[in-house]
Tab-separated table of C-alpha atoms and ligand atoms in Angstrom:
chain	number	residue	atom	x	y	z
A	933	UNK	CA	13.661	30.176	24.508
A	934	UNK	CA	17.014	28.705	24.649
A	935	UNK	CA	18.653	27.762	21.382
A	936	UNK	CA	18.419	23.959	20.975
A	937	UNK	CA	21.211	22.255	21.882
A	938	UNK	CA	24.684	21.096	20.572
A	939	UNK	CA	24.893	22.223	17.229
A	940	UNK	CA	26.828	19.023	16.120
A	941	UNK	CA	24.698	16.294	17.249
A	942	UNK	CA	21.551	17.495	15.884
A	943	UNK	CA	19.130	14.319	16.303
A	944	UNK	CA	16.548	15.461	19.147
A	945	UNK	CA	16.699	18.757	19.042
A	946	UNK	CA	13.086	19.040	17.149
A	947	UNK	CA	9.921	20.032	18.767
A	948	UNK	CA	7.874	17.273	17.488
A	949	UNK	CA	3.280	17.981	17.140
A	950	UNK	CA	0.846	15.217	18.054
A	951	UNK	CA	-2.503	15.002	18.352
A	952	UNK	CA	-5.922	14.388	16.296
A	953	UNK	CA	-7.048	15.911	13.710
A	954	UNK	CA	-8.212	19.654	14.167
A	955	UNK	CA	-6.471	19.981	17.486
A	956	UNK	CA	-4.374	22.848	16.204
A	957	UNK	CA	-0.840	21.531	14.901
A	958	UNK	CA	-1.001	23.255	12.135
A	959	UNK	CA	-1.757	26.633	13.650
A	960	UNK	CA	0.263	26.287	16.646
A	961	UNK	CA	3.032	24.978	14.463
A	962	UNK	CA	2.945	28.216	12.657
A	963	UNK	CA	2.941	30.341	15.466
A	964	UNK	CA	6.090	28.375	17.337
A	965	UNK	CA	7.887	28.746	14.245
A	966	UNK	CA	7.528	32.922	14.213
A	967	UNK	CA	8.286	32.977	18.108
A	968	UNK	CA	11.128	30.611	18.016
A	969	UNK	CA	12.802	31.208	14.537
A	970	UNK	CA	12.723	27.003	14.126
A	971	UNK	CA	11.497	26.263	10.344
A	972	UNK	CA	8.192	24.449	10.210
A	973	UNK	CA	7.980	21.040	8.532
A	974	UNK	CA	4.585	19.910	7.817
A	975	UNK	CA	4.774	16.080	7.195
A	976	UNK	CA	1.021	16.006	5.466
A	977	UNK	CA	2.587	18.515	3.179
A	978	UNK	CA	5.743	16.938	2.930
A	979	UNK	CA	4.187	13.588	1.977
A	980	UNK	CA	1.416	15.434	-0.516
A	981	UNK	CA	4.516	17.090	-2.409
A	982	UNK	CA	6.588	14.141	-2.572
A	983	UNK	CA	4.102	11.854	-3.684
A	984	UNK	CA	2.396	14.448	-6.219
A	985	UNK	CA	-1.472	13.918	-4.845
A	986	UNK	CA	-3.481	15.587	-2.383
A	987	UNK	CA	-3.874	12.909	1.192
A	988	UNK	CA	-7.328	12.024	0.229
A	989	UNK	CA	-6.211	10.819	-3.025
A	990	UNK	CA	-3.295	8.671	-1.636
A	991	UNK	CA	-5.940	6.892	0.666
A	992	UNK	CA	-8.581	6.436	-2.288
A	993	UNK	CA	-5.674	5.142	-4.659
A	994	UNK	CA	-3.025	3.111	-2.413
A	995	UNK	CA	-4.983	2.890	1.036
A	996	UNK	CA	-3.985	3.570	4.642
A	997	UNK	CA	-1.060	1.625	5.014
A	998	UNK	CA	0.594	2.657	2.197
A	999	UNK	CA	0.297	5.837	3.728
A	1000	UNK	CA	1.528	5.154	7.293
A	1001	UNK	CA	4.493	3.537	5.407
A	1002	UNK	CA	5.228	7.018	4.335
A	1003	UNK	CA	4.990	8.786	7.458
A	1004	UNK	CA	7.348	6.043	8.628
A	1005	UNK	CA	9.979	6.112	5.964
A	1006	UNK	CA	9.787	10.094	6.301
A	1007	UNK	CA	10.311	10.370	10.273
A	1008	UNK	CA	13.395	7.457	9.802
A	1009	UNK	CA	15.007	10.150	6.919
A	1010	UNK	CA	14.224	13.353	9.588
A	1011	UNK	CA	16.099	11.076	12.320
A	1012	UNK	CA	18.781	10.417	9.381
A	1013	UNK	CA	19.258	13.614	8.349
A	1014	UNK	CA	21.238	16.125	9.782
A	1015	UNK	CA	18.747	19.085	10.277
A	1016	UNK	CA	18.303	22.210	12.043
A	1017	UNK	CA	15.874	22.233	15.181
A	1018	UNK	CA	12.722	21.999	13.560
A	1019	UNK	CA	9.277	22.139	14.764
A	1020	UNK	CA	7.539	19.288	13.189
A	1021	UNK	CA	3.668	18.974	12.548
A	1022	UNK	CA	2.210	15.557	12.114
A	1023	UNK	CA	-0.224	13.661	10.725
A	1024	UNK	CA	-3.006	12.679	13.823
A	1025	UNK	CA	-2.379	8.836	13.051
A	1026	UNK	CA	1.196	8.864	13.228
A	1027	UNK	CA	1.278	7.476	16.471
A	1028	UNK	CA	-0.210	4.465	15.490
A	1029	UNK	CA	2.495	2.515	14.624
A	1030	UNK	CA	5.061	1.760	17.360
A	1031	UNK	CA	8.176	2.469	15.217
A	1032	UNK	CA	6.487	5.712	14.687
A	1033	UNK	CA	6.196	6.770	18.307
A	1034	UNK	CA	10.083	5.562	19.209
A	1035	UNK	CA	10.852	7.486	16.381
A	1036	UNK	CA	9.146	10.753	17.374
A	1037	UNK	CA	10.781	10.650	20.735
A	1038	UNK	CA	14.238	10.023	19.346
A	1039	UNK	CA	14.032	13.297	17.360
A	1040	UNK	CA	13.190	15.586	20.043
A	1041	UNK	CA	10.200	17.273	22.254
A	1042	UNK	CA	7.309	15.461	21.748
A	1043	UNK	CA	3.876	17.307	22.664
A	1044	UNK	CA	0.401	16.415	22.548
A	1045	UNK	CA	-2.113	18.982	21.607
A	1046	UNK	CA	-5.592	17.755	23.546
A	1047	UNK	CA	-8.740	19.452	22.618
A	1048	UNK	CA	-12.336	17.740	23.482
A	1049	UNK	CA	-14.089	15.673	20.829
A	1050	UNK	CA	-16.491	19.195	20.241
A	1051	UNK	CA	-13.915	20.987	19.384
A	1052	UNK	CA	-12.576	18.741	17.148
A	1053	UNK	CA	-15.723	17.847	15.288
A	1054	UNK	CA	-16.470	21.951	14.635
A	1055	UNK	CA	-12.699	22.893	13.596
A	1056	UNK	CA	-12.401	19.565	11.232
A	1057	UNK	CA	-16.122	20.410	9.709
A	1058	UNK	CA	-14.656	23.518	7.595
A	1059	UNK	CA	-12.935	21.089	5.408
A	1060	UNK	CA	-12.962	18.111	3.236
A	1061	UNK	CA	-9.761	17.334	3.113
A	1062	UNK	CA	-9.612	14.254	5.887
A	1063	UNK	CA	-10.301	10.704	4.428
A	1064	UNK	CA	-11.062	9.768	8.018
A	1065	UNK	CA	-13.680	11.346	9.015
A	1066	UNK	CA	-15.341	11.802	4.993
A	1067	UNK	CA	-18.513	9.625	5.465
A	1068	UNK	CA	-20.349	9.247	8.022
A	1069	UNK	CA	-21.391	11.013	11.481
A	1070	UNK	CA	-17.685	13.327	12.421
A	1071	UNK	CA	-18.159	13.467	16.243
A	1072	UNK	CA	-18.783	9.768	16.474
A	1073	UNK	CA	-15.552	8.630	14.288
A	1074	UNK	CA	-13.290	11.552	16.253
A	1075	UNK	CA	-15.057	10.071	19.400
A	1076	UNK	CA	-13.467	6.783	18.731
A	1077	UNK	CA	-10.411	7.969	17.229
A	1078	UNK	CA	-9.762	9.943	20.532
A	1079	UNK	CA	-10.683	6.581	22.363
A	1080	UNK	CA	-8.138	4.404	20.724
A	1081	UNK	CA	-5.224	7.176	19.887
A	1082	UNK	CA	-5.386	8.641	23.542
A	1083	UNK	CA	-3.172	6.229	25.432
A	1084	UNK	CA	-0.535	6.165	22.165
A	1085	UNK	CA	-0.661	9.703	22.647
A	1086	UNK	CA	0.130	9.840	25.880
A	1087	UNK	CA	2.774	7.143	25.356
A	1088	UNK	CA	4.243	9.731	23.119
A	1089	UNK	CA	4.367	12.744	24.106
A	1090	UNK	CA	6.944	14.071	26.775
A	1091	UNK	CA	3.902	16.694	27.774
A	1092	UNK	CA	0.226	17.276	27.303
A	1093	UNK	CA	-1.447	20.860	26.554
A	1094	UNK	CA	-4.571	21.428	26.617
A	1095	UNK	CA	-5.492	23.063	23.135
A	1096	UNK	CA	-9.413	24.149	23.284
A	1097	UNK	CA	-9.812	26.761	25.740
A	1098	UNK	CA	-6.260	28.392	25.456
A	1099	UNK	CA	-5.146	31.234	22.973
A	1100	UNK	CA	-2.771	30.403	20.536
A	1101	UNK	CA	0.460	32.660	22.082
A	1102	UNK	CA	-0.357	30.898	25.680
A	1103	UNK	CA	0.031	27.911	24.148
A	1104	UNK	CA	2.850	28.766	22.406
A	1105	UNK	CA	4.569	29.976	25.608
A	1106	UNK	CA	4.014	26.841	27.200
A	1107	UNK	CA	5.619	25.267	24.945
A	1108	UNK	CA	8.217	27.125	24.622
A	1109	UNK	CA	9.225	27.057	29.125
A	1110	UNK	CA	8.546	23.145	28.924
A	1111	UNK	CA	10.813	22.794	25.784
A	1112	UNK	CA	13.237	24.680	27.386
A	1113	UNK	CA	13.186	22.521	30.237
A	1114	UNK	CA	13.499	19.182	28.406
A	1115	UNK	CA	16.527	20.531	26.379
A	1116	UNK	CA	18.414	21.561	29.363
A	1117	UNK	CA	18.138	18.485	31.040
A	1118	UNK	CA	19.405	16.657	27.691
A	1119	UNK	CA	22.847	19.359	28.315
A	1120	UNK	CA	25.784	17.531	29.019
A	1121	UNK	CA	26.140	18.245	32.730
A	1122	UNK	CA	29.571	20.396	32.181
A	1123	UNK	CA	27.412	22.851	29.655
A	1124	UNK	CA	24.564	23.221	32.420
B	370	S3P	C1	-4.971	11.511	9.837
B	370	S3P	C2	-4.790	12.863	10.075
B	370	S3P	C3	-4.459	13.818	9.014
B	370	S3P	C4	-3.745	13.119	7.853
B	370	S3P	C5	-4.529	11.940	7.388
B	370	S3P	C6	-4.761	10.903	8.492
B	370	S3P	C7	-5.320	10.604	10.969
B	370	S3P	O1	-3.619	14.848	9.517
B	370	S3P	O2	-2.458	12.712	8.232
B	370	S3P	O3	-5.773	12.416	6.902
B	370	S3P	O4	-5.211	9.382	10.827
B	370	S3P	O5	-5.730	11.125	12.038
B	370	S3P	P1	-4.125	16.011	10.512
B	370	S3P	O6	-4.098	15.462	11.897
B	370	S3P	O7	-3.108	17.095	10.333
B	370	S3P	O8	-5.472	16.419	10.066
């Protein structure tokens, strides 16, 4: 993969992770990171460490929006800051706000991660940890989440992959040529 881009204007250089919950950020992220050499910023974990409670918590105590104001105020400070290409993992509902998904596209290579609703519901039932989908029947609330989110995702994201049949290292490739092909095009044309 080519290194990302002109190492003084770093804004846009990231390779940004959407998509619901259980659709493999997280893993994926992880693996990009080790092929690539980009750091991995997790901005669940992020938020969890800043604010000193597990997610979960922060929606029982403070609520939802509290917490999209977080993811907000965290992707303006990642646009502010001056940091090395990063891959960036999101929360599924960051695209939810408009700000958010301007934001997202201004820091770099936005891709969705699309796995079907099965998928979803099996990888998210090994854990507790998402507010979301805590009561209740799982496939029906992902079913509706995918509903609603789809078309923001798609809004989003400069490209789609599918995430439930691929392995992890195909999908990382992908990434990887389509990255490469969005960061060329952002060269000046005299560094092409
Ligand atoms: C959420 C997804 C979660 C986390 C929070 C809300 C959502 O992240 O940000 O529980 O609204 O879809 P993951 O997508 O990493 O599970």
């Amino acid at each position: 993969m080519i290194a990302p881009i002109h190492p003084i204007d770093t804004h846009g250089h990231h390779i940004i992770l959407v998509g619901l919950m259980g659709c493999g950020k997280t893993t994926i992220g992880k693996a990009l990171s080790k092929r690539t050499g980009m750091p991995l910023l997790d901005m669940d974990s992020v938020i969890e460490e800043q604010v000193g409670k597990p997610i979960p918590e922060i929606f029982a105590e403070s609520g939802e929006n509290y917490f999209r104001a977080l993811e907000t105020a965290l992707l303006r400070y990642l646009l502010d800051a001056k940091r090395v290409p990063t891959i960036i993992s999101t929360g599924g509902g960051v695209v939810l706000r408009p700000e958010n998904r301007a934001l997202l596209r201004q820091l770099g290579f936005c891709v969705w991660l699309r796995a079907s609703v099965k998928v979803l519901a099996v990888r998210t039932s090994y854990s507790n940890s998402r507010p979301l989908l805590r009561e209740g029947n799982a496939l029906e609330k992902l079913q509706k989440l995918h509903t609603e989110r789809r078309p923001l995702y798609r809004k989003t994201a400069h490209c789609v992959l599918e995430s439930s049949r691929l392995d992890v290292p195909t999908v990382v490739t992908s990434i990887c040529r389509q990255a490469d092909k969005y960061f060329l095009n952002m060269l000046p044309h005299w560094e092409k």
